[in-house]
Structures are given as C-alpha cells and as structure tokens.
CSV table of C-alpha atoms in Angstrom, one decimal:
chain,number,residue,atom,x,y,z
A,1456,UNK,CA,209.3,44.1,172.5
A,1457,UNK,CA,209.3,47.5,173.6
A,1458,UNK,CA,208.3,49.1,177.2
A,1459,UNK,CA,205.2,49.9,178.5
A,1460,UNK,CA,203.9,53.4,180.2
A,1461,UNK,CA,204.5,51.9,183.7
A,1462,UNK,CA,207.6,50.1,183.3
A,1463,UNK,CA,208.9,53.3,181.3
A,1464,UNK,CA,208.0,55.2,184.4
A,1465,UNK,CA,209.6,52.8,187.0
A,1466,UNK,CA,213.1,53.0,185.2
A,1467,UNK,CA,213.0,56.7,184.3
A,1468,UNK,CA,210.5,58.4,186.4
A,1469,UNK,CA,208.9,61.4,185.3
A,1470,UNK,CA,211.2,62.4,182.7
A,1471,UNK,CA,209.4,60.0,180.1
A,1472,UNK,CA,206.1,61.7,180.8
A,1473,UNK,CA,207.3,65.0,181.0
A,1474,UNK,CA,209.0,64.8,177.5
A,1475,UNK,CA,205.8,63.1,176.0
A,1476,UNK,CA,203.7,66.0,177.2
A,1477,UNK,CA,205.8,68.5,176.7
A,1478,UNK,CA,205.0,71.0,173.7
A,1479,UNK,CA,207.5,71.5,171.3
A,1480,UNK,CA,209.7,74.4,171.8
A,1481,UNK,CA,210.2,77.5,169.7
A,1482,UNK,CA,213.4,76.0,168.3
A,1483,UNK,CA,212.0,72.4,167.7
A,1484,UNK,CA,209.4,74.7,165.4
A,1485,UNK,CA,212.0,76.6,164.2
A,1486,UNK,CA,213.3,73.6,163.3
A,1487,UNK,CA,210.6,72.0,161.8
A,1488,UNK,CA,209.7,74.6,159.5
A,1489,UNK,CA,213.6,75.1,158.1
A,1490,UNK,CA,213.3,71.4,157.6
A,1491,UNK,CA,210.0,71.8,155.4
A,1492,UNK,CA,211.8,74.6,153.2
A,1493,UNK,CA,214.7,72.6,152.9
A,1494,UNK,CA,212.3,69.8,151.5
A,1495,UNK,CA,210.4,72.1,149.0
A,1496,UNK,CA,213.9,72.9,148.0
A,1497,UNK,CA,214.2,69.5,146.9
A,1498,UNK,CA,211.5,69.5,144.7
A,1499,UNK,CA,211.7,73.0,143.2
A,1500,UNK,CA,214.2,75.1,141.5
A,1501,UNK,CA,215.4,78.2,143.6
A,1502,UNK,CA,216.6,81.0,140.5
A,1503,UNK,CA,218.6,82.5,143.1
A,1504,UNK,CA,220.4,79.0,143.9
A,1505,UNK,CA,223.9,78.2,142.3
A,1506,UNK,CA,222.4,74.9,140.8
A,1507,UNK,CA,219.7,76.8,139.4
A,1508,UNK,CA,221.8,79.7,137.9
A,1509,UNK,CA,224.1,76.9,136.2
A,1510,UNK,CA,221.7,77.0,133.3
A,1511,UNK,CA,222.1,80.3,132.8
A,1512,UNK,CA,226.1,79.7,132.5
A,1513,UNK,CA,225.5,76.9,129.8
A,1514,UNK,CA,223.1,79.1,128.3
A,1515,UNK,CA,225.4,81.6,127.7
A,1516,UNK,CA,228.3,79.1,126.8
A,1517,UNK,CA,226.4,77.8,124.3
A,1518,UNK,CA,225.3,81.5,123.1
A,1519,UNK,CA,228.7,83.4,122.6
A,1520,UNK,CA,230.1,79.8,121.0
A,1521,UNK,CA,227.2,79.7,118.5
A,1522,UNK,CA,228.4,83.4,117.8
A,1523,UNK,CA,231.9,82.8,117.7
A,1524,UNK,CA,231.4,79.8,115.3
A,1525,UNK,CA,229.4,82.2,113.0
A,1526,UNK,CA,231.2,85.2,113.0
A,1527,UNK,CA,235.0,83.6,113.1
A,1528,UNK,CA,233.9,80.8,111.1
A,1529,UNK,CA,231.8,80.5,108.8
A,1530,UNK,CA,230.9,84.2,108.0
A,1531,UNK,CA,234.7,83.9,107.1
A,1532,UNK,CA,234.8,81.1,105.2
A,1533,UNK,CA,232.1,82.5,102.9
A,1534,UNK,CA,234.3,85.8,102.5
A,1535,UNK,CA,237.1,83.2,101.3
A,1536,UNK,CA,235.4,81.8,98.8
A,1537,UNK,CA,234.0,84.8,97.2
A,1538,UNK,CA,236.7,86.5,97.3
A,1539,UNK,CA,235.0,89.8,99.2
A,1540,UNK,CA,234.1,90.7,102.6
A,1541,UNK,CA,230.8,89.4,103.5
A,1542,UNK,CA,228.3,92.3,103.5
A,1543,UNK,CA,226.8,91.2,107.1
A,1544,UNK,CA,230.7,91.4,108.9
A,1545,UNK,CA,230.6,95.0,108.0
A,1546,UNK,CA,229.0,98.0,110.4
A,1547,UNK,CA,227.4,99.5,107.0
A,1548,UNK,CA,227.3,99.0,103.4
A,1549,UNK,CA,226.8,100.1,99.8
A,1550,UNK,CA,225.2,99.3,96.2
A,1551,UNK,CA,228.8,98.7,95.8
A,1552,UNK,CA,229.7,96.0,98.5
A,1553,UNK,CA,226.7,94.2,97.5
A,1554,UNK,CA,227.4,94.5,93.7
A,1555,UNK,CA,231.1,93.0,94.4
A,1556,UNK,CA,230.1,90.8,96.5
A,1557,UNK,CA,227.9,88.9,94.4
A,1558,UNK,CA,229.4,90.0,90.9
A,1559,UNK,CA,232.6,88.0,92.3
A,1560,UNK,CA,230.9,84.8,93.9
A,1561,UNK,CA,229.6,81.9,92.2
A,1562,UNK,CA,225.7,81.5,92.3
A,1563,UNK,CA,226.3,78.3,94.4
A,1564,UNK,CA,227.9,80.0,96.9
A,1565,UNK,CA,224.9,82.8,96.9
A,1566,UNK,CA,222.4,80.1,97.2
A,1567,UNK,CA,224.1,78.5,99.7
A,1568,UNK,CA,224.9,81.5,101.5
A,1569,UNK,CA,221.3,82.6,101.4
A,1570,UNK,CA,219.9,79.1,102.8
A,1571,UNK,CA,222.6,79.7,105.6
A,1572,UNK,CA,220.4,82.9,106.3
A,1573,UNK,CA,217.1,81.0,106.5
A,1574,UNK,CA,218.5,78.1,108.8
A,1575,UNK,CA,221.8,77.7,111.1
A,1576,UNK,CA,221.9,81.9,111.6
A,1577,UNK,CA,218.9,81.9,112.7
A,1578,UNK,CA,219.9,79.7,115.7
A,1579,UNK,CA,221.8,82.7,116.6
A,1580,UNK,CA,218.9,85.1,117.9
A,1581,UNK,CA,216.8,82.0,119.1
A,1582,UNK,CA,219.0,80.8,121.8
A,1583,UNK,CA,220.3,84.4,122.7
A,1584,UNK,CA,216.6,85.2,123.2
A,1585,UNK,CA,216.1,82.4,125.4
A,1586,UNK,CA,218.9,83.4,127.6
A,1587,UNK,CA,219.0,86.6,128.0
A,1588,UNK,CA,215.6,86.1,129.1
A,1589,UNK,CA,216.0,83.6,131.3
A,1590,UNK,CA,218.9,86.3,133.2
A,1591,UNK,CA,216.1,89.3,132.9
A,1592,UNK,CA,213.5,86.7,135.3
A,1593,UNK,CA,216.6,85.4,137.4
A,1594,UNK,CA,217.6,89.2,138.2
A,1595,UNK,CA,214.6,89.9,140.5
A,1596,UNK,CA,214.3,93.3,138.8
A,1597,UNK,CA,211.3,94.9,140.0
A,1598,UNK,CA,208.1,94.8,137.0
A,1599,UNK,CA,209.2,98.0,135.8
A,1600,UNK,CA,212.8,97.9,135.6
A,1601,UNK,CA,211.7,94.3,133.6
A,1602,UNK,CA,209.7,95.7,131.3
A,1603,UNK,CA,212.9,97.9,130.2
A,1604,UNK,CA,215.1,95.7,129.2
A,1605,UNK,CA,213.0,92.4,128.0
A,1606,UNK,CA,212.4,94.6,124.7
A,1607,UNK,CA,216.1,94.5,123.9
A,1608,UNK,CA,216.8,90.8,123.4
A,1609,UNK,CA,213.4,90.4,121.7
A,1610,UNK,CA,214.4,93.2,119.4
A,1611,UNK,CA,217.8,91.7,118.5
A,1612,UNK,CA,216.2,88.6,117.3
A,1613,UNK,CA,213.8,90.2,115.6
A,1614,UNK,CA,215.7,92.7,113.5
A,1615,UNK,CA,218.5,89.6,113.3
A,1616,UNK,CA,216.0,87.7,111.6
A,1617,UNK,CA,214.4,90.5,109.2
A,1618,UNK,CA,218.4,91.4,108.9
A,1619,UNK,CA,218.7,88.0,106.8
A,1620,UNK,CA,216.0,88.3,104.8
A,1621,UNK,CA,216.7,91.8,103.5
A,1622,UNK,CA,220.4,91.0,102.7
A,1623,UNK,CA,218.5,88.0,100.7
A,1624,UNK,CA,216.8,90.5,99.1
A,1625,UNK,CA,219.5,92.8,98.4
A,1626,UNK,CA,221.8,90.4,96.9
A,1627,UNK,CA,219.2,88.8,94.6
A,1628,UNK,CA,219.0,92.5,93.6
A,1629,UNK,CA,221.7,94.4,93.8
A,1630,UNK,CA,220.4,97.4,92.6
A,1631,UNK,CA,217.6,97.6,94.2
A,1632,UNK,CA,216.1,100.0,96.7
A,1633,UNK,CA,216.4,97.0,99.4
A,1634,UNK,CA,220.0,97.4,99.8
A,1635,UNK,CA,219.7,100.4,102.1
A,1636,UNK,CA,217.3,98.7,104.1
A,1637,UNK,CA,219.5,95.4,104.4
A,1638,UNK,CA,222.1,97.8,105.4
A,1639,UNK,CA,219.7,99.9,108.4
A,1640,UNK,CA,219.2,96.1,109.7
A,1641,UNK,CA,222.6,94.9,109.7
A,1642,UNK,CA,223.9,98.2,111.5
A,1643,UNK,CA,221.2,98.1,114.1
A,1644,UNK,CA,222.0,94.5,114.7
A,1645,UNK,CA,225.6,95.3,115.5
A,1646,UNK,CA,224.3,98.3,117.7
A,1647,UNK,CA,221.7,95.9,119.9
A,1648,UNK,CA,224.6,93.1,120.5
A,1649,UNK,CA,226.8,96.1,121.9
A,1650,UNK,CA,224.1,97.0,124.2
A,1651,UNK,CA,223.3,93.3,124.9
A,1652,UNK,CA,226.5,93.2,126.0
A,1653,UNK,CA,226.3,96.1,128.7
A,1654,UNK,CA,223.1,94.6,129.4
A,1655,UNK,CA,224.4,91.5,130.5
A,1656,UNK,CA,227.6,93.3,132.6
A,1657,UNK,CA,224.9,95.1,134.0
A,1658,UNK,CA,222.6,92.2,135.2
A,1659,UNK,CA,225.6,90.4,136.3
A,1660,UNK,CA,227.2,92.7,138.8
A,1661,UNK,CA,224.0,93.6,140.1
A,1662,UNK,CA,224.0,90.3,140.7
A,1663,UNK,CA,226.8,89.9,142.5
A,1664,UNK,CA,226.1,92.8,144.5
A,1665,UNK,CA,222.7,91.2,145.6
A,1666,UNK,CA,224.5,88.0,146.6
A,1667,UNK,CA,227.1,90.5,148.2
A,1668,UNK,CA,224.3,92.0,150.5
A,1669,UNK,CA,222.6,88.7,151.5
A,1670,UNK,CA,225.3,86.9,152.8
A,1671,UNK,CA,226.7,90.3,154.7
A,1672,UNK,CA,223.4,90.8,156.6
A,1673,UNK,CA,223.1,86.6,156.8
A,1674,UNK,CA,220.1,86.3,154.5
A,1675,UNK,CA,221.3,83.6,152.0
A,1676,UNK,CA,219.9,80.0,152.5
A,1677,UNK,CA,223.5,78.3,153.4
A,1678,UNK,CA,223.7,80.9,156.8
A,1679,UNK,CA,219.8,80.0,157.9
C-alpha cells in the first residue's frame, strides 16, 4: 500500500512537495520532445536513415544483376546460337548486321529472341526506373535540381522499351526503313546507361558529402 501526502511529508519533508510542484525543467522538455521524435521514428521511415537507404542498396543489387544476367548471359547465349553478334550488344548497326543476323539464325531462335524483347528485357528498364527514382527523392535535391535529372531514368526506360520493339521490327524486315530507327534507339540506350551511370556517382558522393557535413557540425540523429 503505498504512502499518503502526510506520511510522505513526515519521512521526507518538503522535498516530496517540492518535486511534485515543481515545473519541469528545460532539459526534462528537451527531453521529452527527443523522446517523441525518437517514437515517430518508430513508426515512420527516415530516407536519410541507414535502414531506410538499405532499399536503395538491394535496389540497385538487384538492378546491375538483372543487367549483368542480360548482357553477359543471355544476350550472349543468343549470339551463340545464331552464330552472329546480337544487333542490341553493338553501339550501332547496319542493313547488314541485321541481314546476317537473321539470314544465319533459325526462325525459332528469332521468335524466341523476339518474345525475350516483349517480356524478361523489359524487367530491365522497370526496376532501374524504380530505383534510380527512389535515389533522385532520397537525395534531397532541391525541386529544381529534381526536375533535371528524374527525366533521365524515365527516358532510358522509355527508349529501352521502344528499342525492343523497333529491333522486332527490323528483324522481321530486314530491309526495311525500320533498321535505322532500331539502330538510333539501341545507340541512345547505350548513351543514357553511361549517363545513368555518372548520374548515380554523382547522387552518391553528394551523398556522402551531405552525411560528411551533418555529422561534422553534429546534426545527424545518432549525435542529438
């Protein structure tokens, strides 16, 4: 059973009162409110967080070994079986590429390279989309600096996606007027992965330097 007022005050005097009254203290506050934030915390995801940027790692773990598996894989393993250099592993190509290409492959292996360009490829620009994205919003670049470079991964997809269907095109008709557009798409895609590439070094080493800054002048969440 626990004490009452008076007994409280015989034993301890006016200490008890004096701390019952008493206001809470700058610090207490201080306190208080760092412990609220640190709840909130709890419940949602800080961008600028380790645990939150994790995604962004798997994201692009997941990206460059979706590439990899395409481009040292199977984009290979279809250039073995024709017998030529697939047209989309070159910078640039001809009437002539495409005509050897599928003079020297057996219609199977078209078809089945074709549906390749209509399904599993185009996993490719989806999940690079997605994450270079996702590092554009985690950046904290200002509106305008944003509204530079979201166009670039939104444009690789796009011309990646158009790039399959015009090499479609051009090898269902080799001779056709298609092949030079097939080949504009497949050398502009190369182009926007180079500069999705100094894209990303750029996001993450300004980065880096932001994290830099905050913790020299105190300001990340682990020194408050």
């Amino acid at each position: 059973m626990g004490l009452s007022k008076s007994q409280k005050k015989r034993l301890y005097g006016d200490k008890a009162q004096l701390e019952a009254t008493t206001p809470p203290t700058r610090t207490t506050a201080k306190m208080s409110a760092a412990d609220s934030r640190y709840r909130q915390g709890e419940l949602y995801a800080d961008p600028t967080k380790s645990s939150s940027n994790m995604y962004l790692v798997v994201g692009f773990i997941v990206s460059f070994s979706l590439i990899a598996y395409n481009y040292l894989w199977v984009l290979p393993q279809f250039s073995h079986f024709a017998g030529n250099t697939v047209p989309e592993l070159l910078f640039s190509f001809g009437r002539d590429e495409i005509e050897a290409f599928a003079g020297s492959t057996d219609p199977d292996y078209i078809a089945q390279y074709a549906t390749y360009h209509l399904s599993a490829a185009l996993i490719v620009p989806f999940v690079c989309l997605l994450t270079w994205t996702g590092m554009i919003f985690a950046s904290h670049l200002s509106l305008r600096e944003r509204s530079l470079h979201l166009p670039l991964p939104v444009l690789f997809a796009i011309i990646y996606g158009t790039g399959n269907l015009a090499l479609n095109a051009a090898l269902a008709n080799p001779a056709g007027s298609v092949v030079g557009i097939a080949s504009a798409l497949i050398s502009a895609r190369w182009a926007l992965f180079i500069l999705l590439l100094a894209q990303l070094a750029y996001l993450c080493l300004r980065l880096v330097r932001g994290k830099v800054d905050a913790f020299t002048r105190g300001e990340l969440p682990e020194q408050q």
